[in-house]
Amino acid sequence: MYMNFTKFRLASLVILSALSGYLFVGGHDGLEITYLLIGGLLVTAASNGSNQIWERELDILMKRTGKRPLPMGEMTVNEGLIVIAACLLPGLWMLHELNLASMLLGLTAFVSYVFIYTPMKRISTWAVFVGAFPGAIPPMIGVVAGTESGELGLVAGVLFFVQFIWQFPHFWAIAWVSHDDYKQGGFSLLPSKDGRTKGSAFQIMIYSLALIPFSLLPWLMNWTSSITLAIAGACSILFFLQSYKLFLSLTVADARKLMFASFIWLPIVQFLYVFDRNLPAIKAALL
């Protein structure tokens, strides 16, 4: 029940982005990694639980959410609030143990996701744009946690924008697949209010195309080698081609393929950055 309320598996995927940012800047302290992973996991879990409290009366209208603890009557709102507090407060404390900036970024992600993005989902298609900001904060937290100064810099900004751009085709592919279900709950998350149209597919394709140069930013900044150029470039081109297939077909099947491709693309590219940047140290350790 609690795993479902906090979307624990989704939260686990989110913190991988934070870990990639931390490792990218050379972080290697075991205690810091523990605080980063567990703290990030708890704050994300609190965000997910808060989302379910906001949408408890809408979740029962949709097949994909109707069996969540609140619609099913397995949990009360007060119990949910206790779970959220039990996750959020220690999670923020752990991020604070890394540095103040990490905690503030975590709190910013929580507040913007819960109090801006979540209620906006039923009001405007711009909700995905708004939600992309908290969704791209995890790698920034990792970078800030892994630097001695604990300040935002160019590296944090670049990794933020890579994940920021990725979220548009990612979330819109999910919205395409679940469009009928979302309509039952009153959500309009595709870029076009008319739903599964050429216009929506075109915007998905454009953002997928933009992901190609954005994914190569670490290489362009000379932080990584031609390995990133070859592999990240190939992954991004394949991702774009799948979005182009969706533009041609407008089918749920192609949207589902794009959705799964997005789940694969992000960790592959982010940890490719980590491997490529740390390759000299890896070679030295092996020799």
Short mmCIF file of C-alpha atoms in Angstrom, two decimals:
data_model
loop_
_atom_site.label_atom_id
_atom_site.label_comp_id
_atom_site.label_asym_id
_atom_site.label_seq_id
_atom_site.Cartn_x
_atom_site.Cartn_y
_atom_site.Cartn_z
CA MET A 1 0.00 0.00 0.00
CA TYR A 2 2.70 2.50 0.99
CA MET A 3 4.84 1.52 -1.98
CA ASN A 4 1.90 2.26 -4.26
CA PHE A 5 1.15 5.56 -2.50
CA THR A 6 4.70 6.84 -2.87
CA LYS A 7 5.29 5.26 -6.32
CA PHE A 8 8.48 3.79 -4.93
CA ARG A 9 9.65 2.24 -8.20
CA LEU A 10 9.25 5.54 -10.06
CA ALA A 11 11.08 7.35 -7.25
CA SER A 12 13.93 4.87 -7.57
CA LEU A 13 14.31 5.72 -11.26
CA VAL A 14 14.33 9.46 -10.52
CA ILE A 15 17.26 9.28 -8.12
CA LEU A 16 19.43 7.58 -10.74
CA SER A 17 19.59 10.98 -12.43
CA ALA A 18 20.84 12.54 -9.21
CA LEU A 19 23.47 9.82 -8.88
CA SER A 20 24.66 10.39 -12.46
CA GLY A 21 25.15 14.10 -11.77
CA TYR A 22 27.06 13.35 -8.58
CA LEU A 23 29.37 10.84 -10.28
CA PHE A 24 29.83 13.10 -13.32
CA VAL A 25 31.59 15.75 -11.21
CA GLY A 26 33.80 13.13 -9.54
CA GLY A 27 31.82 12.46 -6.37
CA HIS A 28 32.84 9.20 -4.72
CA ASP A 29 32.11 9.43 -1.00
CA GLY A 30 30.00 6.50 0.22
CA LEU A 31 28.18 8.45 2.93
CA GLU A 32 27.36 11.28 0.52
CA ILE A 33 25.98 8.79 -1.99
CA THR A 34 23.83 7.25 0.75
CA TYR A 35 22.43 10.63 1.77
CA LEU A 36 21.86 11.59 -1.87
CA LEU A 37 20.07 8.38 -2.82
CA ILE A 38 17.95 7.93 0.30
CA GLY A 39 17.26 11.65 0.73
CA GLY A 40 16.30 12.04 -2.93
CA LEU A 41 14.18 8.90 -2.78
CA LEU A 42 12.26 10.15 0.27
CA VAL A 43 11.62 13.64 -1.14
CA THR A 44 10.42 12.14 -4.43
CA ALA A 45 8.20 9.71 -2.54
CA ALA A 46 6.69 12.63 -0.61
CA SER A 47 6.01 14.42 -3.90
CA ASN A 48 4.30 11.37 -5.36
CA GLY A 49 2.16 10.89 -2.26
CA SER A 50 1.15 14.55 -2.24
CA ASN A 51 0.12 14.22 -5.89
CA GLN A 52 -2.21 11.37 -4.95
CA ILE A 53 -3.82 13.39 -2.17
CA TRP A 54 -4.48 16.26 -4.60
CA GLU A 55 -5.99 13.93 -7.19
CA ARG A 56 -7.72 11.34 -4.98
CA GLU A 57 -11.21 12.19 -6.28
CA LEU A 58 -10.01 12.11 -9.90
CA ASP A 59 -7.95 8.92 -9.61
CA ILE A 60 -11.07 6.84 -9.07
CA LEU A 61 -12.30 7.91 -12.52
CA MET A 62 -9.31 6.40 -14.35
CA LYS A 63 -8.34 2.76 -14.82
CA ARG A 64 -4.62 3.40 -14.33
CA THR A 65 -5.13 5.10 -10.95
CA GLY A 66 -8.40 3.70 -9.64
CA LYS A 67 -6.68 1.10 -7.47
CA ARG A 68 -4.47 3.54 -5.60
CA PRO A 69 -4.77 3.42 -1.79
CA LEU A 70 -6.91 6.57 -1.38
CA PRO A 71 -9.56 5.77 -4.03
CA MET A 72 -9.73 2.20 -2.74
CA GLY A 73 -10.27 3.38 0.82
CA GLU A 74 -7.15 1.59 2.06
CA MET A 75 -5.69 4.85 3.39
CA THR A 76 -7.14 8.03 4.83
CA VAL A 77 -5.98 11.52 3.88
CA ASN A 78 -4.59 12.05 7.38
CA GLU A 79 -2.61 8.82 7.16
CA GLY A 80 -1.31 9.93 3.79
CA LEU A 81 -0.19 13.27 5.22
CA ILE A 82 1.69 11.45 7.98
CA VAL A 83 3.47 9.29 5.40
CA ILE A 84 4.38 12.39 3.38
CA ALA A 85 5.82 14.15 6.43
CA ALA A 86 7.69 10.98 7.43
CA CYS A 87 9.33 10.97 4.00
CA LEU A 88 9.80 14.68 3.33
CA LEU A 89 11.39 15.82 6.60
CA PRO A 90 14.13 13.18 6.88
CA GLY A 91 14.66 13.39 3.12
CA LEU A 92 15.33 17.12 3.29
CA TRP A 93 17.53 16.61 6.35
CA MET A 94 19.69 14.11 4.43
CA LEU A 95 20.03 16.50 1.51
CA HIS A 96 20.95 19.25 3.97
CA GLU A 97 23.72 17.01 5.30
CA LEU A 98 25.23 17.21 1.82
CA ASN A 99 24.90 21.00 1.68
CA LEU A 100 22.24 23.70 1.93
CA ALA A 101 21.92 24.08 -1.84
CA SER A 102 21.02 20.40 -2.27
CA MET A 103 18.25 20.72 0.30
CA LEU A 104 16.90 23.92 -1.27
CA LEU A 105 16.83 22.30 -4.70
CA GLY A 106 14.99 19.29 -3.26
CA LEU A 107 12.47 21.56 -1.54
CA THR A 108 12.02 23.59 -4.73
CA ALA A 109 11.31 20.42 -6.71
CA PHE A 110 8.77 19.28 -4.10
CA VAL A 111 6.91 22.61 -3.88
CA SER A 112 6.80 23.25 -7.63
CA TYR A 113 5.69 19.69 -8.42
CA VAL A 114 3.01 19.50 -5.73
CA PHE A 115 1.63 23.04 -5.61
CA ILE A 116 2.11 24.27 -9.18
CA TYR A 117 2.36 21.36 -11.63
CA THR A 118 -0.20 19.05 -10.02
CA PRO A 119 -3.16 21.48 -9.87
CA MET A 120 -2.21 22.88 -13.30
CA LYS A 121 -2.65 19.49 -15.00
CA ARG A 122 -6.42 19.99 -15.29
CA ILE A 123 -6.17 23.63 -16.34
CA SER A 124 -3.64 23.94 -19.16
CA THR A 125 -1.54 21.93 -21.58
CA TRP A 126 1.36 24.08 -20.31
CA ALA A 127 1.43 21.84 -17.24
CA VAL A 128 4.03 19.59 -18.89
CA PHE A 129 6.30 22.60 -19.43
CA VAL A 130 5.89 23.63 -15.78
CA GLY A 131 6.42 20.05 -14.57
CA ALA A 132 9.61 19.72 -16.60
CA PHE A 133 11.36 22.12 -14.22
CA PRO A 134 11.09 20.04 -11.03
CA GLY A 135 11.57 16.93 -13.15
CA ALA A 136 14.98 18.16 -14.32
CA ILE A 137 16.28 19.15 -10.88
CA PRO A 138 17.65 15.70 -9.75
CA PRO A 139 20.90 15.84 -11.80
CA MET A 140 21.43 19.39 -10.51
CA ILE A 141 21.15 18.12 -6.94
CA GLY A 142 23.73 15.45 -7.74
CA VAL A 143 26.17 17.99 -9.19
CA VAL A 144 25.74 20.39 -6.28
CA ALA A 145 26.16 17.54 -3.78
CA GLY A 146 29.36 16.43 -5.49
CA THR A 147 31.10 19.81 -5.59
CA GLU A 148 33.00 21.34 -2.69
CA SER A 149 31.51 24.80 -3.17
CA GLY A 150 27.95 23.50 -3.28
CA GLU A 151 27.05 26.15 -5.83
CA LEU A 152 25.17 25.95 -9.08
CA GLY A 153 27.39 26.21 -12.12
CA LEU A 154 27.61 25.46 -15.82
CA VAL A 155 27.78 21.69 -15.37
CA ALA A 156 24.59 21.65 -13.29
CA GLY A 157 22.88 23.84 -15.88
CA VAL A 158 23.86 21.66 -18.84
CA LEU A 159 22.72 18.42 -17.19
CA PHE A 160 19.51 20.15 -16.15
CA PHE A 161 18.71 21.20 -19.73
CA VAL A 162 19.45 17.74 -21.16
CA GLN A 163 16.87 16.22 -18.81
CA PHE A 164 14.52 19.19 -19.26
CA ILE A 165 14.28 18.69 -23.04
CA TRP A 166 13.99 14.90 -22.67
CA GLN A 167 10.89 15.23 -20.53
CA PHE A 168 8.70 16.64 -23.31
CA PRO A 169 8.73 13.62 -25.66
CA HIS A 170 8.81 11.36 -22.58
CA PHE A 171 5.68 12.76 -20.91
CA TRP A 172 3.83 13.40 -24.14
CA ALA A 173 4.39 9.79 -25.21
CA ILE A 174 2.88 8.69 -21.89
CA ALA A 175 0.02 11.15 -22.36
CA TRP A 176 -0.59 9.78 -25.88
CA VAL A 177 -0.78 6.20 -24.65
CA SER A 178 -3.06 7.12 -21.71
CA HIS A 179 -5.00 9.90 -23.44
CA ASP A 180 -8.43 8.27 -23.18
CA ASP A 181 -7.89 7.48 -19.52
CA TYR A 182 -6.62 10.98 -18.77
CA LYS A 183 -9.74 12.44 -20.41
CA GLN A 184 -11.88 10.55 -17.90
CA GLY A 185 -10.07 12.42 -15.13
CA GLY A 186 -10.28 15.77 -16.89
CA PHE A 187 -6.56 15.99 -17.72
CA SER A 188 -5.28 17.50 -20.95
CA LEU A 189 -1.57 16.72 -21.16
CA LEU A 190 -0.87 16.47 -24.88
CA PRO A 191 0.44 19.67 -26.51
CA SER A 192 -2.72 20.02 -28.60
CA LYS A 193 -6.07 20.31 -26.83
CA ASP A 194 -7.53 18.16 -29.62
CA GLY A 195 -5.48 15.22 -28.35
CA ARG A 196 -3.82 12.68 -30.63
CA THR A 197 -3.34 14.93 -33.64
CA LYS A 198 -0.63 15.72 -36.16
CA GLY A 199 -0.03 18.90 -34.20
CA SER A 200 0.72 16.97 -31.01
CA ALA A 201 2.90 14.48 -32.88
CA PHE A 202 4.77 17.31 -34.60
CA GLN A 203 5.69 18.94 -31.29
CA ILE A 204 6.83 15.59 -29.90
CA MET A 205 9.02 15.16 -32.98
CA ILE A 206 10.49 18.69 -32.70
CA TYR A 207 11.50 18.20 -29.07
CA SER A 208 12.96 14.80 -29.94
CA LEU A 209 14.97 16.48 -32.68
CA ALA A 210 16.17 19.14 -30.22
CA LEU A 211 17.36 16.37 -27.93
CA ILE A 212 20.12 15.50 -30.43
CA PRO A 213 22.19 18.70 -29.99
CA PHE A 214 21.28 18.99 -26.30
CA SER A 215 22.50 15.44 -25.62
CA LEU A 216 25.85 16.39 -27.17
CA LEU A 217 26.39 19.46 -24.97
CA PRO A 218 28.88 17.69 -22.64
CA TRP A 219 30.93 16.76 -25.72
CA LEU A 220 30.63 20.28 -27.16
CA MET A 221 31.83 21.66 -23.81
CA ASN A 222 34.84 19.31 -24.07
CA TRP A 223 33.86 17.51 -20.87
CA THR A 224 33.57 14.16 -22.65
CA SER A 225 35.21 12.51 -25.63
CA SER A 226 34.11 11.34 -29.05
CA ILE A 227 32.58 8.31 -27.30
CA THR A 228 29.73 10.58 -26.21
CA LEU A 229 29.48 12.02 -29.72
CA ALA A 230 29.09 8.56 -31.23
CA ILE A 231 26.89 6.80 -28.68
CA ALA A 232 24.73 9.68 -27.38
CA GLY A 233 24.36 10.94 -30.95
CA ALA A 234 23.24 7.52 -32.19
CA CYS A 235 20.81 7.03 -29.28
CA SER A 236 19.29 10.46 -29.86
CA ILE A 237 18.94 9.94 -33.61
CA LEU A 238 17.20 6.59 -33.05
CA PHE A 239 14.93 8.25 -30.50
CA PHE A 240 14.06 10.97 -33.01
CA LEU A 241 13.32 8.39 -35.70
CA GLN A 242 10.82 6.71 -33.40
CA SER A 243 9.11 10.07 -32.83
CA TYR A 244 9.02 10.53 -36.61
CA LYS A 245 7.29 7.16 -36.92
CA LEU A 246 4.68 8.39 -34.46
CA PHE A 247 4.23 11.56 -36.54
CA LEU A 248 3.54 9.41 -39.60
CA SER A 249 1.28 6.82 -37.96
CA LEU A 250 -0.38 8.64 -35.01
CA THR A 251 -0.84 5.23 -33.40
CA VAL A 252 -0.81 4.27 -29.73
CA ALA A 253 1.58 1.44 -30.59
CA ASP A 254 4.25 3.84 -31.85
CA ALA A 255 3.67 6.17 -28.89
CA ARG A 256 4.19 3.23 -26.53
CA LYS A 257 7.47 2.39 -28.30
CA LEU A 258 8.58 6.00 -27.90
CA MET A 259 7.60 5.91 -24.23
CA PHE A 260 9.72 2.83 -23.56
CA ALA A 261 12.56 4.30 -25.65
CA SER A 262 12.52 7.36 -23.39
CA PHE A 263 12.87 5.18 -20.29
CA ILE A 264 15.94 3.56 -21.85
CA TRP A 265 17.47 6.70 -23.37
CA LEU A 266 17.91 8.73 -20.19
CA PRO A 267 19.97 6.35 -18.01
CA ILE A 268 22.05 5.18 -20.96
CA VAL A 269 23.02 8.72 -21.95
CA GLN A 270 23.49 10.04 -18.42
CA PHE A 271 25.74 7.20 -17.31
CA LEU A 272 27.54 7.34 -20.66
CA TYR A 273 28.54 10.88 -19.66
CA VAL A 274 29.82 9.55 -16.32
CA PHE A 275 31.79 6.72 -17.92
CA ASP A 276 33.25 8.90 -20.66
CA ARG A 277 34.32 11.71 -18.34
CA ASN A 278 35.89 9.31 -15.84
CA LEU A 279 37.45 7.03 -18.45
CA PRO A 280 41.04 8.25 -17.82
CA ALA A 281 40.68 7.49 -14.09
CA ILE A 282 39.15 4.10 -14.88
CA LYS A 283 42.03 3.24 -17.20
CA ALA A 284 44.57 4.34 -14.61
CA ALA A 285 42.92 2.18 -11.95
CA LEU A 286 43.01 -0.87 -14.19
CA LEU A 287 46.65 -0.47 -15.23
#
